[in-house]
mmCIF file of C-alpha atoms in Angstrom:
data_model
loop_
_atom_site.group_PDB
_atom_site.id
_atom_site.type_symbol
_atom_site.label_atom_id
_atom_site.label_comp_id
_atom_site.label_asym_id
_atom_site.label_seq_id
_atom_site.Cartn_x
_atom_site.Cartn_y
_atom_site.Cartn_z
ATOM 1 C CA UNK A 1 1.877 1.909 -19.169
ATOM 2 C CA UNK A 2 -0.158 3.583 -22.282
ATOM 3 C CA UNK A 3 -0.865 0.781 -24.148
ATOM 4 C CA UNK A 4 -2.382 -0.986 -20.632
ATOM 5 C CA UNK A 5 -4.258 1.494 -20.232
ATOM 6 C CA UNK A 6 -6.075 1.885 -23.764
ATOM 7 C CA UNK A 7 -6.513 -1.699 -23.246
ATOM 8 C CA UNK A 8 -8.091 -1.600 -19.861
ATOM 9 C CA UNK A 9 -9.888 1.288 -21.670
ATOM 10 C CA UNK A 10 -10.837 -1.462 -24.855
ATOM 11 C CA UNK A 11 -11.416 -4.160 -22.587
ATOM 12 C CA UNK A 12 -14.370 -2.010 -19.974
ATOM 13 C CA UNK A 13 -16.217 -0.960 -22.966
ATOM 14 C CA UNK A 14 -16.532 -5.293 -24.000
ATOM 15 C CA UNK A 15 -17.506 -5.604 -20.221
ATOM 16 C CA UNK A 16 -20.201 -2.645 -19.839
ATOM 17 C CA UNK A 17 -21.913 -3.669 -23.249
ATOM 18 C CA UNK A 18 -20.900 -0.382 -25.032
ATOM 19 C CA UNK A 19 -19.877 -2.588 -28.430
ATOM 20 C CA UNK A 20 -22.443 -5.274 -28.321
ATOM 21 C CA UNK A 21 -24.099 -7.821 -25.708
ATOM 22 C CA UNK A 22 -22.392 -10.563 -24.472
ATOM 23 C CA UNK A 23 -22.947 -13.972 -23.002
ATOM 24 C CA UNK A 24 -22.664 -14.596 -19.193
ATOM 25 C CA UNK A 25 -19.397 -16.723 -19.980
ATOM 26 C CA UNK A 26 -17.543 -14.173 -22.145
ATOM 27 C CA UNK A 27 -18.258 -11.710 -19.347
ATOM 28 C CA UNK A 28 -15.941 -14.157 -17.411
ATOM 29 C CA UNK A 29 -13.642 -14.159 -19.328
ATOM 30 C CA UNK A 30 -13.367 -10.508 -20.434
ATOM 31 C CA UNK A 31 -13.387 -10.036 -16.934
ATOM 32 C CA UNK A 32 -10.682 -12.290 -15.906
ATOM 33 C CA UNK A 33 -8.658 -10.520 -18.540
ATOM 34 C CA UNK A 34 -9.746 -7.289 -17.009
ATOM 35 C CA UNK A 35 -8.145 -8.507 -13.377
ATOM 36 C CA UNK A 36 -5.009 -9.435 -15.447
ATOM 37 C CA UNK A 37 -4.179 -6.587 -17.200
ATOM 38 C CA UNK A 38 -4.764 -4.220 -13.678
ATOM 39 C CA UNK A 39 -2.444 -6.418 -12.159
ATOM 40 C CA UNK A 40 0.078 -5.396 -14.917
ATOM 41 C CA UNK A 41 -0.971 -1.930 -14.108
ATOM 42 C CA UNK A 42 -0.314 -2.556 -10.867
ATOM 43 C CA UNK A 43 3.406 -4.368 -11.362
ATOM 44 C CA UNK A 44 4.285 -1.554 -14.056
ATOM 45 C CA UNK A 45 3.489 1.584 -11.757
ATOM 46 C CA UNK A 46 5.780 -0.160 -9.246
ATOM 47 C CA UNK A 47 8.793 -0.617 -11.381
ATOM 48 C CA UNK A 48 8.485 2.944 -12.418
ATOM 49 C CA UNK A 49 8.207 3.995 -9.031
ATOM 50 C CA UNK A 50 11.194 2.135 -8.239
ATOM 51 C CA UNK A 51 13.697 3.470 -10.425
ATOM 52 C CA UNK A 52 12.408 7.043 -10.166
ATOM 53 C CA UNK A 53 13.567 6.174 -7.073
ATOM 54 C CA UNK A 54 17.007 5.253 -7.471
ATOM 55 C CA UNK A 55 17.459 8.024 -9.768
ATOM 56 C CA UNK A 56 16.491 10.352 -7.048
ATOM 57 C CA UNK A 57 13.583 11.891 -8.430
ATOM 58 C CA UNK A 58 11.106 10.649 -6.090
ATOM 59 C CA UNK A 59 10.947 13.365 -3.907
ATOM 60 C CA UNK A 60 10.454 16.305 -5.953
ATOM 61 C CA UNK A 61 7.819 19.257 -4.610
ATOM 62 C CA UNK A 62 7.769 19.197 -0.270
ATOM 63 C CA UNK A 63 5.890 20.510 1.523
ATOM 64 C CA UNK A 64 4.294 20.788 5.297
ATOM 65 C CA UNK A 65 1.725 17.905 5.006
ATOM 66 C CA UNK A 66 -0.548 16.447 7.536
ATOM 67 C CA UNK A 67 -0.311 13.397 8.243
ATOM 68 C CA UNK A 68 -3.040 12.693 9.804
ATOM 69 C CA UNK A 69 -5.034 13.681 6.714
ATOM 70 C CA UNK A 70 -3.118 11.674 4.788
ATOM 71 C CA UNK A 71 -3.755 8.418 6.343
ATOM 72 C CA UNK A 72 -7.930 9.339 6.376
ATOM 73 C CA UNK A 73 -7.800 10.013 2.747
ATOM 74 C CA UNK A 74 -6.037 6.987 1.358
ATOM 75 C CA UNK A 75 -8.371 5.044 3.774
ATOM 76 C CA UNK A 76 -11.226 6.227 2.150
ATOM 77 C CA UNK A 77 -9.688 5.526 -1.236
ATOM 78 C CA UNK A 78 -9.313 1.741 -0.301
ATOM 79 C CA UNK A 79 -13.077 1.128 1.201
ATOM 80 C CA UNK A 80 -14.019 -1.138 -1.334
ATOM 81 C CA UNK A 81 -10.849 -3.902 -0.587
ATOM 82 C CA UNK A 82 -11.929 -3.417 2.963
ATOM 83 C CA UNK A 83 -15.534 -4.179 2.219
ATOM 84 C CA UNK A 84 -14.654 -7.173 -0.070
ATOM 85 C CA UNK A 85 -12.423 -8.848 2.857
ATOM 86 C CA UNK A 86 -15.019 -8.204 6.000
ATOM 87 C CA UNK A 87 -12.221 -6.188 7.890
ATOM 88 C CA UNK A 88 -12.905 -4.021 10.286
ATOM 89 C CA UNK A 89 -10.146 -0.912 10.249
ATOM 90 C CA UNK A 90 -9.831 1.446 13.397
ATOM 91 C CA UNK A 91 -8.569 4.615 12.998
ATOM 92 C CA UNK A 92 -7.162 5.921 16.347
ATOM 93 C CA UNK A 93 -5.819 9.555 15.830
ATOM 94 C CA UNK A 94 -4.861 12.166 18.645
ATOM 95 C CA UNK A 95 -7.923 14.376 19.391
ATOM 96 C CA UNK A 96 -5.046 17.493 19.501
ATOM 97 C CA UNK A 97 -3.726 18.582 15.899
ATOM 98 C CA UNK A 98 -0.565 16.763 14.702
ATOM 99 C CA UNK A 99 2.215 19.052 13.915
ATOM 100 C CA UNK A 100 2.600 18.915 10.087
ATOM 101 C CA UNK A 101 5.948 17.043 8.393
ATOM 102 C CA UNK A 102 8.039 18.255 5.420
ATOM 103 C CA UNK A 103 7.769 15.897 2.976
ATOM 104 C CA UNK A 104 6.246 15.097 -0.736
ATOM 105 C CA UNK A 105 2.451 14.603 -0.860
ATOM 106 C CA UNK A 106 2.774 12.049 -3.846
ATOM 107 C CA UNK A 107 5.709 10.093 -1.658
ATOM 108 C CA UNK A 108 4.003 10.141 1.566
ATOM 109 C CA UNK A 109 0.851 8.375 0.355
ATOM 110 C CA UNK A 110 2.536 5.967 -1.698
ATOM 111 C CA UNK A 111 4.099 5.174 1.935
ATOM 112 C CA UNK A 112 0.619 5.208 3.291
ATOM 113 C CA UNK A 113 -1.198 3.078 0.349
ATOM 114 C CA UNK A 114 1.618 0.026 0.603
ATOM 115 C CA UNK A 115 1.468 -0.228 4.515
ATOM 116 C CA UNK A 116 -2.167 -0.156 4.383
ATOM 117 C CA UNK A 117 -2.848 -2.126 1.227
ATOM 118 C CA UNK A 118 0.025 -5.050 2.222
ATOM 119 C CA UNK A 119 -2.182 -5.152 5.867
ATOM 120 C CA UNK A 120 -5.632 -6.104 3.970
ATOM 121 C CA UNK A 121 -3.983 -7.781 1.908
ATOM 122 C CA UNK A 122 -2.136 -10.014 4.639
ATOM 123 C CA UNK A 123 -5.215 -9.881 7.203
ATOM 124 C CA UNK A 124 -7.595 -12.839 6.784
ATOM 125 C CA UNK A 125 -11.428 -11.766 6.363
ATOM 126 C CA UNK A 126 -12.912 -11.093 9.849
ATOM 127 C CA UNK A 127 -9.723 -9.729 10.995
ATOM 128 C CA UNK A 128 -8.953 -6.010 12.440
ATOM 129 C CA UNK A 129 -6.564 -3.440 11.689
ATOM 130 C CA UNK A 130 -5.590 -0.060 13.899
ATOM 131 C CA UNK A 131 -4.018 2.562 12.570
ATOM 132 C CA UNK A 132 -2.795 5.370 14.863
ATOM 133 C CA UNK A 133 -0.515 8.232 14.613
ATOM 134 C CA UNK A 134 0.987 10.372 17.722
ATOM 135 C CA UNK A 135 3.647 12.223 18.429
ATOM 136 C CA UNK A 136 6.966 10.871 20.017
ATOM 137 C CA UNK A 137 10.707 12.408 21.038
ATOM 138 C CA UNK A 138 9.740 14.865 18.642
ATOM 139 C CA UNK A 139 8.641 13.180 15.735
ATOM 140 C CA UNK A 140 4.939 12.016 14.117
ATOM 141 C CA UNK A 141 4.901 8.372 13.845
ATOM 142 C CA UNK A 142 1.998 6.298 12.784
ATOM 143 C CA UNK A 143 1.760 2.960 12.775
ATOM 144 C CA UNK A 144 -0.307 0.106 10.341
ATOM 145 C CA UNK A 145 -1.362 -3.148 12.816
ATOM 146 C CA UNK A 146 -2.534 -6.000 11.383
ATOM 147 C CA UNK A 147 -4.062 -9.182 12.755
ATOM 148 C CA UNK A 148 -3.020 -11.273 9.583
ATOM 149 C CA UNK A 149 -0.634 -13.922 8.973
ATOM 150 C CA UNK A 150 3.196 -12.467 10.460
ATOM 151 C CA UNK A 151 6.362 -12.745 9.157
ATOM 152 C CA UNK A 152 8.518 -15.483 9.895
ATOM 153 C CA UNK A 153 11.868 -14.976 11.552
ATOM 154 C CA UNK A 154 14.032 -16.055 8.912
ATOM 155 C CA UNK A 155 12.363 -13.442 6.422
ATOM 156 C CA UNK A 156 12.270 -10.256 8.471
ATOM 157 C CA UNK A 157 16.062 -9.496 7.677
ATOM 158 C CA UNK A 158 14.808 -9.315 3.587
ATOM 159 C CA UNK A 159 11.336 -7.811 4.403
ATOM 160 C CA UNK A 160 12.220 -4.397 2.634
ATOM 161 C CA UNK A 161 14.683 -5.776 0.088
ATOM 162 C CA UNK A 162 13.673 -5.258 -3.878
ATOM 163 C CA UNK A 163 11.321 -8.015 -4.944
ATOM 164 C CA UNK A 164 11.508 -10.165 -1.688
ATOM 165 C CA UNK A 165 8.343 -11.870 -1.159
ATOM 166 C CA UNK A 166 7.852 -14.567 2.016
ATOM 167 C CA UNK A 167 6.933 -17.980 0.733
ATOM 168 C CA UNK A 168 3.624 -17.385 3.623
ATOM 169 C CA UNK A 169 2.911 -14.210 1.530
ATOM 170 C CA UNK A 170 2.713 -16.136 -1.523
ATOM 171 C CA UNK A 171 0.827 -18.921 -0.654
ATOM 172 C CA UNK A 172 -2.050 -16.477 0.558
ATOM 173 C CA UNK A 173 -1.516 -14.338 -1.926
ATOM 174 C CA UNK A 174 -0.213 -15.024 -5.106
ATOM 175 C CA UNK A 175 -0.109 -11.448 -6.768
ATOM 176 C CA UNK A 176 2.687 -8.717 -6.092
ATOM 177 C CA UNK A 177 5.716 -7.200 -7.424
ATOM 178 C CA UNK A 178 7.891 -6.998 -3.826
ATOM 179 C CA UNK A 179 8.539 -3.839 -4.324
ATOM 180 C CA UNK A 180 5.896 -2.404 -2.147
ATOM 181 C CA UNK A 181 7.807 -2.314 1.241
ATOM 182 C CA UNK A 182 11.263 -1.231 -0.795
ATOM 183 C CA UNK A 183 9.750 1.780 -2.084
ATOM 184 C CA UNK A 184 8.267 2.850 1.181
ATOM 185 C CA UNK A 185 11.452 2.442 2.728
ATOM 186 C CA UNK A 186 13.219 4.626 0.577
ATOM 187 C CA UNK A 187 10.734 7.414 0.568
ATOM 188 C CA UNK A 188 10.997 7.474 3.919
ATOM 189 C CA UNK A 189 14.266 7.227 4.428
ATOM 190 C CA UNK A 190 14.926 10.334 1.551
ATOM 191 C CA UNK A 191 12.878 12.645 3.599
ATOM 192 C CA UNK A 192 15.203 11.691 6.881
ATOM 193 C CA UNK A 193 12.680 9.522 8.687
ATOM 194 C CA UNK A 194 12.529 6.010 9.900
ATOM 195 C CA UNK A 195 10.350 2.870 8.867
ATOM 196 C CA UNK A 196 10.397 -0.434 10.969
ATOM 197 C CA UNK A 197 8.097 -3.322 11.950
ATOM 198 C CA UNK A 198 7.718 -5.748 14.714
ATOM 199 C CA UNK A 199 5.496 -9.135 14.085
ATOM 200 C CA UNK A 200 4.600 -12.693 14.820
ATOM 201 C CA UNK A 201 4.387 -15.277 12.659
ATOM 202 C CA UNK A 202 0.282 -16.202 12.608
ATOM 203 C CA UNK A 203 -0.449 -13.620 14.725
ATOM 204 C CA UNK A 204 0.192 -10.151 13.089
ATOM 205 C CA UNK A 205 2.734 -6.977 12.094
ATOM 206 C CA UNK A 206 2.983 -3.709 12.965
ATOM 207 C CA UNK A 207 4.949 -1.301 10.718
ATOM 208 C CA UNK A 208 5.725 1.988 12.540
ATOM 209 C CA UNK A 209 6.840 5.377 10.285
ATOM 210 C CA UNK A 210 8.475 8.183 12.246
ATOM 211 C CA UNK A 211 9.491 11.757 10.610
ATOM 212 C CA UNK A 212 10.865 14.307 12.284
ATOM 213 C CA UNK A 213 7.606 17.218 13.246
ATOM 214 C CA UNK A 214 7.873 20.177 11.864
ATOM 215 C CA UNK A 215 6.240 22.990 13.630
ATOM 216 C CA UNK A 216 5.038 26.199 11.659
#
């Protein structure tokens, strides 16, 4: 991951001017290079993530978190995707306090950025996506609804396998690791709750996260 980074670092300063003018068609092309190289970023942060995983040091400092908070926050990181795809995102949160879960901050939004990042990605521009969180039998669940393209039944069996990607996925999109999903399910999953999804192909998904509340 360094040496991507001093080259995103090398490659901004050729885009912004700092070393010299450029033409409008090197600007392209440093640019397109820029895209690249964040998509290795991208595919390098989630191999990392993935075997910190399996080596079980994912979930390292817990604590009670809101979830609610959460879910506002990464939302706000992710404004500009949103803005660049013309979807419209409602937020439909309980107007009573959540009780908080036990779980680690820098797991829990991972969680939160893939669900939310895969349903932009997946939604087609125009489209709408609610997010809601309640609570139910005891536990805070939210849930990430999408109006986008579905998953077909033959792939929903392999949706949170490692590196499984739907051939529909592809086609719309052809970046991603397919290790989004995998890692979300195992954070989850490490901190005792549950992660599932029901969907249509053409039509849309939900994916629904449940952890037990924790009242304090």
């Amino acid at each position: 991951r360094t040496p991507l980074s001093a080259l995103k670092w090398a490659i901004s300063l050729l885009l912004n001017g700092d070393v010299g003018r450029i033409s409008k068609e090197q600007k392209e092309i440093i640019g397109k290079a820029y895209e690249t190289n964040e998509r290795m970023i991208m595919l390098v942060n989630d191999l990392l993530n993935a075997a910190r995983i399996e080596e079980g040091k994912m979930i390292s400092k817990p604590s009670f978190i809101n979830v609610s908070e959460i879910v506002q926050s990464t939302l706000a990181d992710l404004q500009a995707k949103k803005k660049e795809k013309k979807i419209k995102i409602v937020l439909e949160m309980p107007k009573e306090n959540l009780p908080k879960v036990f779980v680690d901050e820098e797991g829990l939004k991972l969680v939160v950025q893939n669900l939310l990042e895969n349903a932009i990605q997946y939604t087609r521009p125009g489209g709408t996506i609610i997010v809601s969180a309640a609570i139910q039998d005891g536990n805070v669940t939210f849930s990430v609804e999408d109006s986008g393209i579905g998953i077909p039944e033959q792939d929903k069996g392999r949706v949170f396998t490692k590196f499984f990607r739907g051939e529909s996925a592809i086609r719309m999109e052809t970046r991603g690791s397919g290790l989004g999903l995998f890692i979300a399910k195992k954070i989850v999953e490490a901190h005792g709750g549950k992660i599932w999804f029901s969907s249509k192909e053409k039509r849309g998904t939900t994916f629904f996260v449940s952890f037990p509340a924790q009242h304090t």
